[in-house]
PDB file of C-alpha atoms in Angstrom:
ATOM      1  CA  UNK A   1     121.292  33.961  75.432  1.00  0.00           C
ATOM      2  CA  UNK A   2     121.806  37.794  75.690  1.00  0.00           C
ATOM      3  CA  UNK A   3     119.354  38.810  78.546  1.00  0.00           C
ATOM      4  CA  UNK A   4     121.874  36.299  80.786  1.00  0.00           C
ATOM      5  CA  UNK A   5     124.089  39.071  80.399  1.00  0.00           C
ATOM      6  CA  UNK A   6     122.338  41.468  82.059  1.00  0.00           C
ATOM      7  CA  UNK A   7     119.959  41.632  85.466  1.00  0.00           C
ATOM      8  CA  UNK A   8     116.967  44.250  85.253  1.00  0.00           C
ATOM      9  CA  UNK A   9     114.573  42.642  87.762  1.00  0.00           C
ATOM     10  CA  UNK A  10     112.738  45.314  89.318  1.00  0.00           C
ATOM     11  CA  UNK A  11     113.055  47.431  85.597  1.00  0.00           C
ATOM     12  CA  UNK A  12     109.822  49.242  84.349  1.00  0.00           C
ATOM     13  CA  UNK A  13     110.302  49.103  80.365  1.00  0.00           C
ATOM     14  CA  UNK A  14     108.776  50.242  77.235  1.00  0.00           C
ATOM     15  CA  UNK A  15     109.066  48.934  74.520  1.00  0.00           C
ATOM     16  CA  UNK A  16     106.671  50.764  71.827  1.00  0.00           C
ATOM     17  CA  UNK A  17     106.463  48.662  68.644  1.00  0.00           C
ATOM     18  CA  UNK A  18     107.154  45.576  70.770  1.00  0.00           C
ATOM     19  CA  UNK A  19     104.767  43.135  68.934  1.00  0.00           C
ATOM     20  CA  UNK A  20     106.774  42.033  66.149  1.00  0.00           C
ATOM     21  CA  UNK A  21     110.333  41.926  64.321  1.00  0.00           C
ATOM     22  CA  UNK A  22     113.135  43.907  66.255  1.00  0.00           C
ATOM     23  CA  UNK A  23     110.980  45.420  69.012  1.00  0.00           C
ATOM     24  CA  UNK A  24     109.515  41.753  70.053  1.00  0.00           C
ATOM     25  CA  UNK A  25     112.687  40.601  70.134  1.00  0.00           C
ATOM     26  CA  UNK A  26     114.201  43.637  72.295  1.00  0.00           C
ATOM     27  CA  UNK A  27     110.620  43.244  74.861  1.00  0.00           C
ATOM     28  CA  UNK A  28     111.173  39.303  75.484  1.00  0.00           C
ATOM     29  CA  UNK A  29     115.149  39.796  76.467  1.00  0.00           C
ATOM     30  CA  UNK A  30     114.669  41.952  78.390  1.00  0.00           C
ATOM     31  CA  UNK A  31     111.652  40.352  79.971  1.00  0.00           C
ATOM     32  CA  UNK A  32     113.628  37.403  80.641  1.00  0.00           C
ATOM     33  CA  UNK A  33     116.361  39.144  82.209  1.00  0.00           C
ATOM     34  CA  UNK A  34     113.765  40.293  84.938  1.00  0.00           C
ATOM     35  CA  UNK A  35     111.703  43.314  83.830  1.00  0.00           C
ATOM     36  CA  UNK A  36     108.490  44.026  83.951  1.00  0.00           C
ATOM     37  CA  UNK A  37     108.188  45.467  80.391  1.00  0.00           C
ATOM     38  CA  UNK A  38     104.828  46.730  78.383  1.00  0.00           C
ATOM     39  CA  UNK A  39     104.819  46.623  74.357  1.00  0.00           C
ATOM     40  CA  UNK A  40     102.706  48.865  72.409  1.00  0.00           C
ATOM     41  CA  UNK A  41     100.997  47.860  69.193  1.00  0.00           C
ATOM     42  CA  UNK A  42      98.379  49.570  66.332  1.00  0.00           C
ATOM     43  CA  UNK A  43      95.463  47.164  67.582  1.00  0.00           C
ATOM     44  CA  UNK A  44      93.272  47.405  70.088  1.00  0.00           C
ATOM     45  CA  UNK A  45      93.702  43.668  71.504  1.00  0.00           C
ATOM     46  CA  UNK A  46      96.730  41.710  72.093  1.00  0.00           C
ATOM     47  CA  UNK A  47      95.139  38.434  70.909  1.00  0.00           C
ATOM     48  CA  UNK A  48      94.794  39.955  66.854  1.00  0.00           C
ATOM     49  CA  UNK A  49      98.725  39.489  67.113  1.00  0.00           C
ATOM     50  CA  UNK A  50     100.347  36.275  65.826  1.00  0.00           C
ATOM     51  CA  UNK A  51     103.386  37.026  68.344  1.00  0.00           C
ATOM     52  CA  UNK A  52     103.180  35.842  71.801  1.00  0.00           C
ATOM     53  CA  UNK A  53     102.779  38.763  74.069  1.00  0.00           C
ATOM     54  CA  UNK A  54     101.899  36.887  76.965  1.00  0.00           C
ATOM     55  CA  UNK A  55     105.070  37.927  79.138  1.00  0.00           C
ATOM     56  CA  UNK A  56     104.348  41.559  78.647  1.00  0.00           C
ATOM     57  CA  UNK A  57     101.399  44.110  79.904  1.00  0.00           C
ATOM     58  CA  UNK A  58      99.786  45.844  76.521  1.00  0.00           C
ATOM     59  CA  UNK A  59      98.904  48.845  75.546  1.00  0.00           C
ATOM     60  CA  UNK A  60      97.514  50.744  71.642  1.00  0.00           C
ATOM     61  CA  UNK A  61      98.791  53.533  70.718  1.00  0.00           C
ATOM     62  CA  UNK A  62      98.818  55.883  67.181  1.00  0.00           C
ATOM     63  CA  UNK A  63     101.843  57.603  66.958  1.00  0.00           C
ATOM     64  CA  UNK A  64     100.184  59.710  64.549  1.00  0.00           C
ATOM     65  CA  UNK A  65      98.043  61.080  66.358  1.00  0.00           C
ATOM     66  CA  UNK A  66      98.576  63.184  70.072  1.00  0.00           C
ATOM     67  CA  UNK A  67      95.236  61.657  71.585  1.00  0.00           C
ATOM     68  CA  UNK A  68      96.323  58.073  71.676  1.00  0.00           C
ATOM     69  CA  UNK A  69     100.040  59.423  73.025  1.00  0.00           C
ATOM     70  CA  UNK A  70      98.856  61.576  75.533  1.00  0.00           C
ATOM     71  CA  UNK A  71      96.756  58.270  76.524  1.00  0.00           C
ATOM     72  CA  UNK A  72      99.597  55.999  76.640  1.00  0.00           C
ATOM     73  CA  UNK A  73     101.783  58.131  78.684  1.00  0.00           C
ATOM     74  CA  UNK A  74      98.870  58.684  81.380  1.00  0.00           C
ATOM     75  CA  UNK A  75      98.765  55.024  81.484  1.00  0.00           C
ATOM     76  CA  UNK A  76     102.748  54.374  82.923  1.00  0.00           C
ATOM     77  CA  UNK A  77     103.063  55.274  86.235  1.00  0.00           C
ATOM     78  CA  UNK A  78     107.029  54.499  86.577  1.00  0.00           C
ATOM     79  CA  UNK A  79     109.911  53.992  83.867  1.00  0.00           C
ATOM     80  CA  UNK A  80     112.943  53.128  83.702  1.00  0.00           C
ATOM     81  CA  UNK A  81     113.637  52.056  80.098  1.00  0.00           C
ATOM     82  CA  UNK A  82     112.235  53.240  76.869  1.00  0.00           C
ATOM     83  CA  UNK A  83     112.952  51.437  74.170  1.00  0.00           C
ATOM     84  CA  UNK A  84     111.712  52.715  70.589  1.00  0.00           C
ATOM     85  CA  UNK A  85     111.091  50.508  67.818  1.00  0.00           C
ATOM     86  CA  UNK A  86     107.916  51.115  66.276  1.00  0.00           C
ATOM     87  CA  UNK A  87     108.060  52.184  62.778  1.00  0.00           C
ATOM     88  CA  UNK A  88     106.215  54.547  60.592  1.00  0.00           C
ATOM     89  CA  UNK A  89     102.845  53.215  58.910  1.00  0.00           C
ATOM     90  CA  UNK A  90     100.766  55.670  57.935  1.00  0.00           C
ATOM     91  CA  UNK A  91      96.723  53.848  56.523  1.00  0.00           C
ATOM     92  CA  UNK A  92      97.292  53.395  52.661  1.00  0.00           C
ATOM     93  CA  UNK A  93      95.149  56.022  50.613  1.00  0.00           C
ATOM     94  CA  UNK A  94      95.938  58.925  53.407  1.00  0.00           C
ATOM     95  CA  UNK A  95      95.267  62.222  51.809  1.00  0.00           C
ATOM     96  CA  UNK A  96      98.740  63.750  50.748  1.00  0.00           C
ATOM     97  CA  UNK A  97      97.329  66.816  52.978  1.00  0.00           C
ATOM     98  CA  UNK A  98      97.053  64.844  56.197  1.00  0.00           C
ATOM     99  CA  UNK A  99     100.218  62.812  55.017  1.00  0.00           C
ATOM    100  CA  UNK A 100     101.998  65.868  54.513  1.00  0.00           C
ATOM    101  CA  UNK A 101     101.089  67.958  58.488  1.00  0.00           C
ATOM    102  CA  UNK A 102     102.185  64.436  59.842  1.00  0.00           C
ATOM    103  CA  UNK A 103     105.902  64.554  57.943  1.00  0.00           C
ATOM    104  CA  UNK A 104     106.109  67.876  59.259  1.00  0.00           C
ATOM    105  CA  UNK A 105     104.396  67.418  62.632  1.00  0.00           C
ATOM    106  CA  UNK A 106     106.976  64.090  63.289  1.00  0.00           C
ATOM    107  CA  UNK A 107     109.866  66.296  62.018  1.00  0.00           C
ATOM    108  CA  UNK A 108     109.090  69.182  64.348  1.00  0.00           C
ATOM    109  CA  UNK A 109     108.867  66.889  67.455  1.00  0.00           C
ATOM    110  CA  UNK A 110     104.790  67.499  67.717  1.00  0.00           C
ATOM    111  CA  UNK A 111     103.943  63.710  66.569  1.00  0.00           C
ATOM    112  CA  UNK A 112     105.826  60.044  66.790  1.00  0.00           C
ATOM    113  CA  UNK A 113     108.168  59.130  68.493  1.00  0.00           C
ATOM    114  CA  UNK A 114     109.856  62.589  69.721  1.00  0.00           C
ATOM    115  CA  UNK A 115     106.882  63.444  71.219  1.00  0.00           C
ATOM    116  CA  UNK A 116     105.939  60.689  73.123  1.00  0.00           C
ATOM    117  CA  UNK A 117     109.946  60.660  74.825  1.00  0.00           C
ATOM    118  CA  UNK A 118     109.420  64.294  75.747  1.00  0.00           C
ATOM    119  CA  UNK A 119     106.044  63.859  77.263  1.00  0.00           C
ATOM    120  CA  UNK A 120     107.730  60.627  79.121  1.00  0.00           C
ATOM    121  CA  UNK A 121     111.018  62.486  80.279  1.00  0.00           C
ATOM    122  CA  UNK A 122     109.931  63.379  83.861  1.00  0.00           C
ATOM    123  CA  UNK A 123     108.813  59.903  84.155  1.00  0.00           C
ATOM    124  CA  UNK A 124     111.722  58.838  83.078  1.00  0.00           C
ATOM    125  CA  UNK A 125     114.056  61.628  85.082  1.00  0.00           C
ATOM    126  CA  UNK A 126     112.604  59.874  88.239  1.00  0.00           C
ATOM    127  CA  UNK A 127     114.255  56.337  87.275  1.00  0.00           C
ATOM    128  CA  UNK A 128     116.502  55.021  90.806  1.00  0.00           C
ATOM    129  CA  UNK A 129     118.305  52.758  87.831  1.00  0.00           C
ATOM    130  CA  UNK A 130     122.230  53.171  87.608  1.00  0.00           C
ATOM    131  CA  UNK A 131     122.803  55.927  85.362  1.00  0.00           C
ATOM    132  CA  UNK A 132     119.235  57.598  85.420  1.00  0.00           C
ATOM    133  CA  UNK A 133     116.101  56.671  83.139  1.00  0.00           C
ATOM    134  CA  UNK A 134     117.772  55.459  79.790  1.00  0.00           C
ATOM    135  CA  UNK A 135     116.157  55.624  76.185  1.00  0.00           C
ATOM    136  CA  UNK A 136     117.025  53.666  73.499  1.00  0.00           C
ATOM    137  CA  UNK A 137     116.228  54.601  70.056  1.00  0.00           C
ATOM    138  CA  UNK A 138     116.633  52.016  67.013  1.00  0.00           C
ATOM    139  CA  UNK A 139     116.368  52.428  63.332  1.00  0.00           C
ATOM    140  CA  UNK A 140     112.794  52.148  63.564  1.00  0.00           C
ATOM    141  CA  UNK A 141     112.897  56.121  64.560  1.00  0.00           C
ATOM    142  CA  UNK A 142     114.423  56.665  61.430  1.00  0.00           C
ATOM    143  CA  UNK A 143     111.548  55.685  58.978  1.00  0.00           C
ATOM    144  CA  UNK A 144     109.290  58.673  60.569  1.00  0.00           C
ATOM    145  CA  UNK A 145     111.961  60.828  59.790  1.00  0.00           C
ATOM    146  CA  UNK A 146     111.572  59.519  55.817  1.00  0.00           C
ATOM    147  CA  UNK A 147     108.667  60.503  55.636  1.00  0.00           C
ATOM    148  CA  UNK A 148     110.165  63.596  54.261  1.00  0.00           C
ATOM    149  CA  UNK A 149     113.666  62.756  53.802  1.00  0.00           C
ATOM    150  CA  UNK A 150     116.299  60.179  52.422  1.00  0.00           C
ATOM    151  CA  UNK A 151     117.131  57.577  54.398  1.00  0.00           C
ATOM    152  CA  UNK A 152     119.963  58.502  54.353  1.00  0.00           C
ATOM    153  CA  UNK A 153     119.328  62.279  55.649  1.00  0.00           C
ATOM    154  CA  UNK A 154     116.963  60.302  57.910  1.00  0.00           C
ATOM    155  CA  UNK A 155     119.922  58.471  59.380  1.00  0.00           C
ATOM    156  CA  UNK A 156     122.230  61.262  59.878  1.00  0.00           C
ATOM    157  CA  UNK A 157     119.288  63.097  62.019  1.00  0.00           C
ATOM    158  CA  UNK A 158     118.634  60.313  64.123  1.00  0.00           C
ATOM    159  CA  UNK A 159     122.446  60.178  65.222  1.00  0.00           C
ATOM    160  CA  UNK A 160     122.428  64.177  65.377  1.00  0.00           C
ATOM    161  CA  UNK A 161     119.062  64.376  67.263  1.00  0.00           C
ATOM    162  CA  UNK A 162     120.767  61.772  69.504  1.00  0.00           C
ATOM    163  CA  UNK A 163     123.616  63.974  70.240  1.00  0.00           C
ATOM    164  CA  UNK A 164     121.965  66.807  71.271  1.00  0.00           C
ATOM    165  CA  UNK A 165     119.737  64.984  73.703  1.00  0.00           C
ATOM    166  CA  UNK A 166     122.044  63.208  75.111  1.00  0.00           C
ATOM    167  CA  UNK A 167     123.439  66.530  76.434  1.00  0.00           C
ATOM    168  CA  UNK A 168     120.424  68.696  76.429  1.00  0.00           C
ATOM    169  CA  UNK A 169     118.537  65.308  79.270  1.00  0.00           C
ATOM    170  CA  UNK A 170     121.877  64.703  81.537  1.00  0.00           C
ATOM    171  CA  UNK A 171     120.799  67.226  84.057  1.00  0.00           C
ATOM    172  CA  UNK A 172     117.258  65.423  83.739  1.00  0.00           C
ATOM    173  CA  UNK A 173     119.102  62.625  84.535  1.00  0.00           C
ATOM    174  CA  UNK A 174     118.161  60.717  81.927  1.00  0.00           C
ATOM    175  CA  UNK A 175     120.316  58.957  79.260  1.00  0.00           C
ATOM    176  CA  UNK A 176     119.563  58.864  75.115  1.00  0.00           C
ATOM    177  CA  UNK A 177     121.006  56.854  72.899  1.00  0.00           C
ATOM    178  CA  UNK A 178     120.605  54.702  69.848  1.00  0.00           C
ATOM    179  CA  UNK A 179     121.569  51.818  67.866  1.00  0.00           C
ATOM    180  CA  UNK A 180     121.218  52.022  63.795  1.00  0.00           C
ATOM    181  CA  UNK A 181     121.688  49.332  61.352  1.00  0.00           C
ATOM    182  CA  UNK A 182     123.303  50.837  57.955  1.00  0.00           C
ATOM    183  CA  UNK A 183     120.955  52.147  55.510  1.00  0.00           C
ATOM    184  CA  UNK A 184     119.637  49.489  53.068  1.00  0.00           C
ATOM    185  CA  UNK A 185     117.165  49.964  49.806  1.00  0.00           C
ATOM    186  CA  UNK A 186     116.179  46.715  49.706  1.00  0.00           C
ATOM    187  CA  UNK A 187     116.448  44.244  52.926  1.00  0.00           C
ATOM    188  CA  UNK A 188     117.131  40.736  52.891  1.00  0.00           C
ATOM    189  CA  UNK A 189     114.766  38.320  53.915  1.00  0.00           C
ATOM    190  CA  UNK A 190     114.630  37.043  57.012  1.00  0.00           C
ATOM    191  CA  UNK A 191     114.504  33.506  56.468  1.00  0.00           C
ATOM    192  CA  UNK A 192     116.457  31.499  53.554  1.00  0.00           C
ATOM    193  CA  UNK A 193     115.773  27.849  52.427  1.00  0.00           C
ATOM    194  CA  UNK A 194     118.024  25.646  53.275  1.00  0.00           C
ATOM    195  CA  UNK A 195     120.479  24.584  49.862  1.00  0.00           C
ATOM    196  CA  UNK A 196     119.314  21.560  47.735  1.00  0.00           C
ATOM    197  CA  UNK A 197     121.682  18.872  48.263  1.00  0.00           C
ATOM    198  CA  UNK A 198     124.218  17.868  45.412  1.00  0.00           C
ATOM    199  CA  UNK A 199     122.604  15.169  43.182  1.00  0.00           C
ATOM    200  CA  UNK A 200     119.376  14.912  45.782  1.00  0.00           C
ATOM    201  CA  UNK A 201     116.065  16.741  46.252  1.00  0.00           C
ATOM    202  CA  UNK A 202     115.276  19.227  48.984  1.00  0.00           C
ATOM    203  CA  UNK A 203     115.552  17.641  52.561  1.00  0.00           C
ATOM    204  CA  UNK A 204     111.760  17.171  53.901  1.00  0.00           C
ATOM    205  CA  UNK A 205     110.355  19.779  57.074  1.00  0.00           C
ATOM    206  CA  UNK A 206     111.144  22.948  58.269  1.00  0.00           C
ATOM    207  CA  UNK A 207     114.451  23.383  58.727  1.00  0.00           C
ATOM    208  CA  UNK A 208     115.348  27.315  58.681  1.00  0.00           C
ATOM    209  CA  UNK A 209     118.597  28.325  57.818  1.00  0.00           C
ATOM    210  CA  UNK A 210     119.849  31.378  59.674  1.00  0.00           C
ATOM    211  CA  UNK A 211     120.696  35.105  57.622  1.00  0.00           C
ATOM    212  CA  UNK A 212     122.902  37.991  57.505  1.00  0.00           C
ATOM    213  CA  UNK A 213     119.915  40.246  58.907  1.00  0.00           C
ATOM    214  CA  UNK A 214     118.953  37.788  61.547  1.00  0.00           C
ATOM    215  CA  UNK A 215     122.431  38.043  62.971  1.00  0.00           C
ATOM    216  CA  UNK A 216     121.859  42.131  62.415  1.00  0.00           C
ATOM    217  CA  UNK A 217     118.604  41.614  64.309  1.00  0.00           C
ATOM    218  CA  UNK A 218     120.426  39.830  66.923  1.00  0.00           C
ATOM    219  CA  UNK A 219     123.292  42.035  67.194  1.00  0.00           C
ATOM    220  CA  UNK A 220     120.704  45.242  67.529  1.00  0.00           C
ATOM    221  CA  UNK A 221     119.212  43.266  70.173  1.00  0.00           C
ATOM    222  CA  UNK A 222     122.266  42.936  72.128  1.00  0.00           C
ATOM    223  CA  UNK A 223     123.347  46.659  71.865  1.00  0.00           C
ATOM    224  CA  UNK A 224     119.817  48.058  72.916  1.00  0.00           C
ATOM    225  CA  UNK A 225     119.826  45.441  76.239  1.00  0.00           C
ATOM    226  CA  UNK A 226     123.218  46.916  76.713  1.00  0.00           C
ATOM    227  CA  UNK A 227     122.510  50.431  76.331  1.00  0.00           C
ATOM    228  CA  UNK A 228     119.485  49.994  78.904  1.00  0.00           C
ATOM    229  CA  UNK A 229     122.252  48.167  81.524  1.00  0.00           C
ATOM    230  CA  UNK A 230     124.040  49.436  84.067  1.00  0.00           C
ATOM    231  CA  UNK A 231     127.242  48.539  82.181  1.00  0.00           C
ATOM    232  CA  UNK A 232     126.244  52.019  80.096  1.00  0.00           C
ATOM    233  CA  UNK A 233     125.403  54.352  83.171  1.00  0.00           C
ATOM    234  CA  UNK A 234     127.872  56.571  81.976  1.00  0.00           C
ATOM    235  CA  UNK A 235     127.117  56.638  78.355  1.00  0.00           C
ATOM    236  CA  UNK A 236     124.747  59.429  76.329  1.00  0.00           C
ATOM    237  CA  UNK A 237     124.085  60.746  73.266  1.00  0.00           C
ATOM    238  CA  UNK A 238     125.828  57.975  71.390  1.00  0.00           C
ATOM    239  CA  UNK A 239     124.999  55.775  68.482  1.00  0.00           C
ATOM    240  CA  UNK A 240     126.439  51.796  68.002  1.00  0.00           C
ATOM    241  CA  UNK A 241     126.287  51.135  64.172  1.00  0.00           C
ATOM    242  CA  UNK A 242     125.986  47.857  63.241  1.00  0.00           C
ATOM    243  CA  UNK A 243     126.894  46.965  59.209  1.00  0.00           C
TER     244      UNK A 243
END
């Protein structure tokens, strides 16, 4: 299991988007390797999620809008790990207009997930963790970058933007880097069925048989718990790509 690879008991963590796919995944490693971690969602109450979020504190938040981030971050009194995997939904039938200021504003910093690292930075800069306060960006950062951009523009800024903090937050003491799957138009699904046997019908139940991008969602998994370790104290502004 990957969180026995790594011991962050006593670990304050983040994890916004933590309620489903990639994000979930991230929260409950690290969770089980001994933090105390809080995932953020869209809805108000834990219990409309069909995830169990039991293990983890819970908290809404809009990344579209600065109200709901500048409630989030007045709600975390320590951090040591911010992990960011929520991605970009914007309501179907939003006016180009508004869709348009919120491209620009998530671009510029002023919305998403920019914004809500710099306003937690100085929470973060306080972090006693090996290596400083760490933040861990995943490809979910990316799709609020396409709002106005190719994906694979998008990607490209992510690592760039990743660079520069890395360097611009050491003397915060605070570590940034990310981990990026490769760009894909179309991905595959999670879940296959399993083959029909030779000469024979499909085997009764529920058997699952296991994908390409599970393995990719494991392997992201893996790279963000080690990024957040002390085995990375020393490493910034980086990105792992994973094929």
């Amino acid at each position: 299991m990957t969180s026995g690879s790594y011991d962050f008991t006593g670990y304050q963590v983040l994890v916004v988007g933590g309620t489903r796919g990639e994000g979930h995944a991230i929260a409950t490693a690290m969770a089980q390797a001994g933090a105390s971690v809080t995932v953020t969602g869209t809805m108000m109450l834990r219990s409309l999620y069909d995830t169990d979020l039991t293990p983890f504190d819970y908290e809404s938040v809009n990344l579209a809008r600065q109200p709901s981030i500048d409630h989030l971050v007045g709600a975390i009194d320590h951090l040591d790990v911010l992990v960011l995997a929520a991605t970009c939904n914007l309501p179907y039938g939003l006016p180009d207009s508004e869709h348009a200021f919120i491209a620009e504003a998530a671009r510029s910093g002023l919305l998403g997930p920019t914004f809500l690292t710099t306003r937690l930075r100085l929470k973060l800069s306080h972090s006693p963790a090996l290596g400083g306060g760490c933040v861990v960006n995943t490809g979910a950062v990316r799709t609020w970058l396409e709002l106005s951009s190719t994906t694979e523009a998008a990607q490209a800024e992510v690592i760039e933007s990743t660079a520069r903090a890395g360097d611009k937050w050491a003397g915060l003491g605070v570590r940034v880097n990310s981990v990026l799957q490769a760009p894909r138009s179309v991905l595959p699904r999670q879940y296959a069925p399993p083959p029909v046997p030779s000469g024979g019908s499909r085997a009764a139940g529920g058997t699952l048989v296991r994908t390409q991008q599970q393995r990719v969602s494991e392997a992201v998994t893996d790279a963000a718990l080690f990024l957040a370790s002390s085995s990375a104290s020393r490493i910034t502004g980086q990105t792992l790509r994973l094929g």
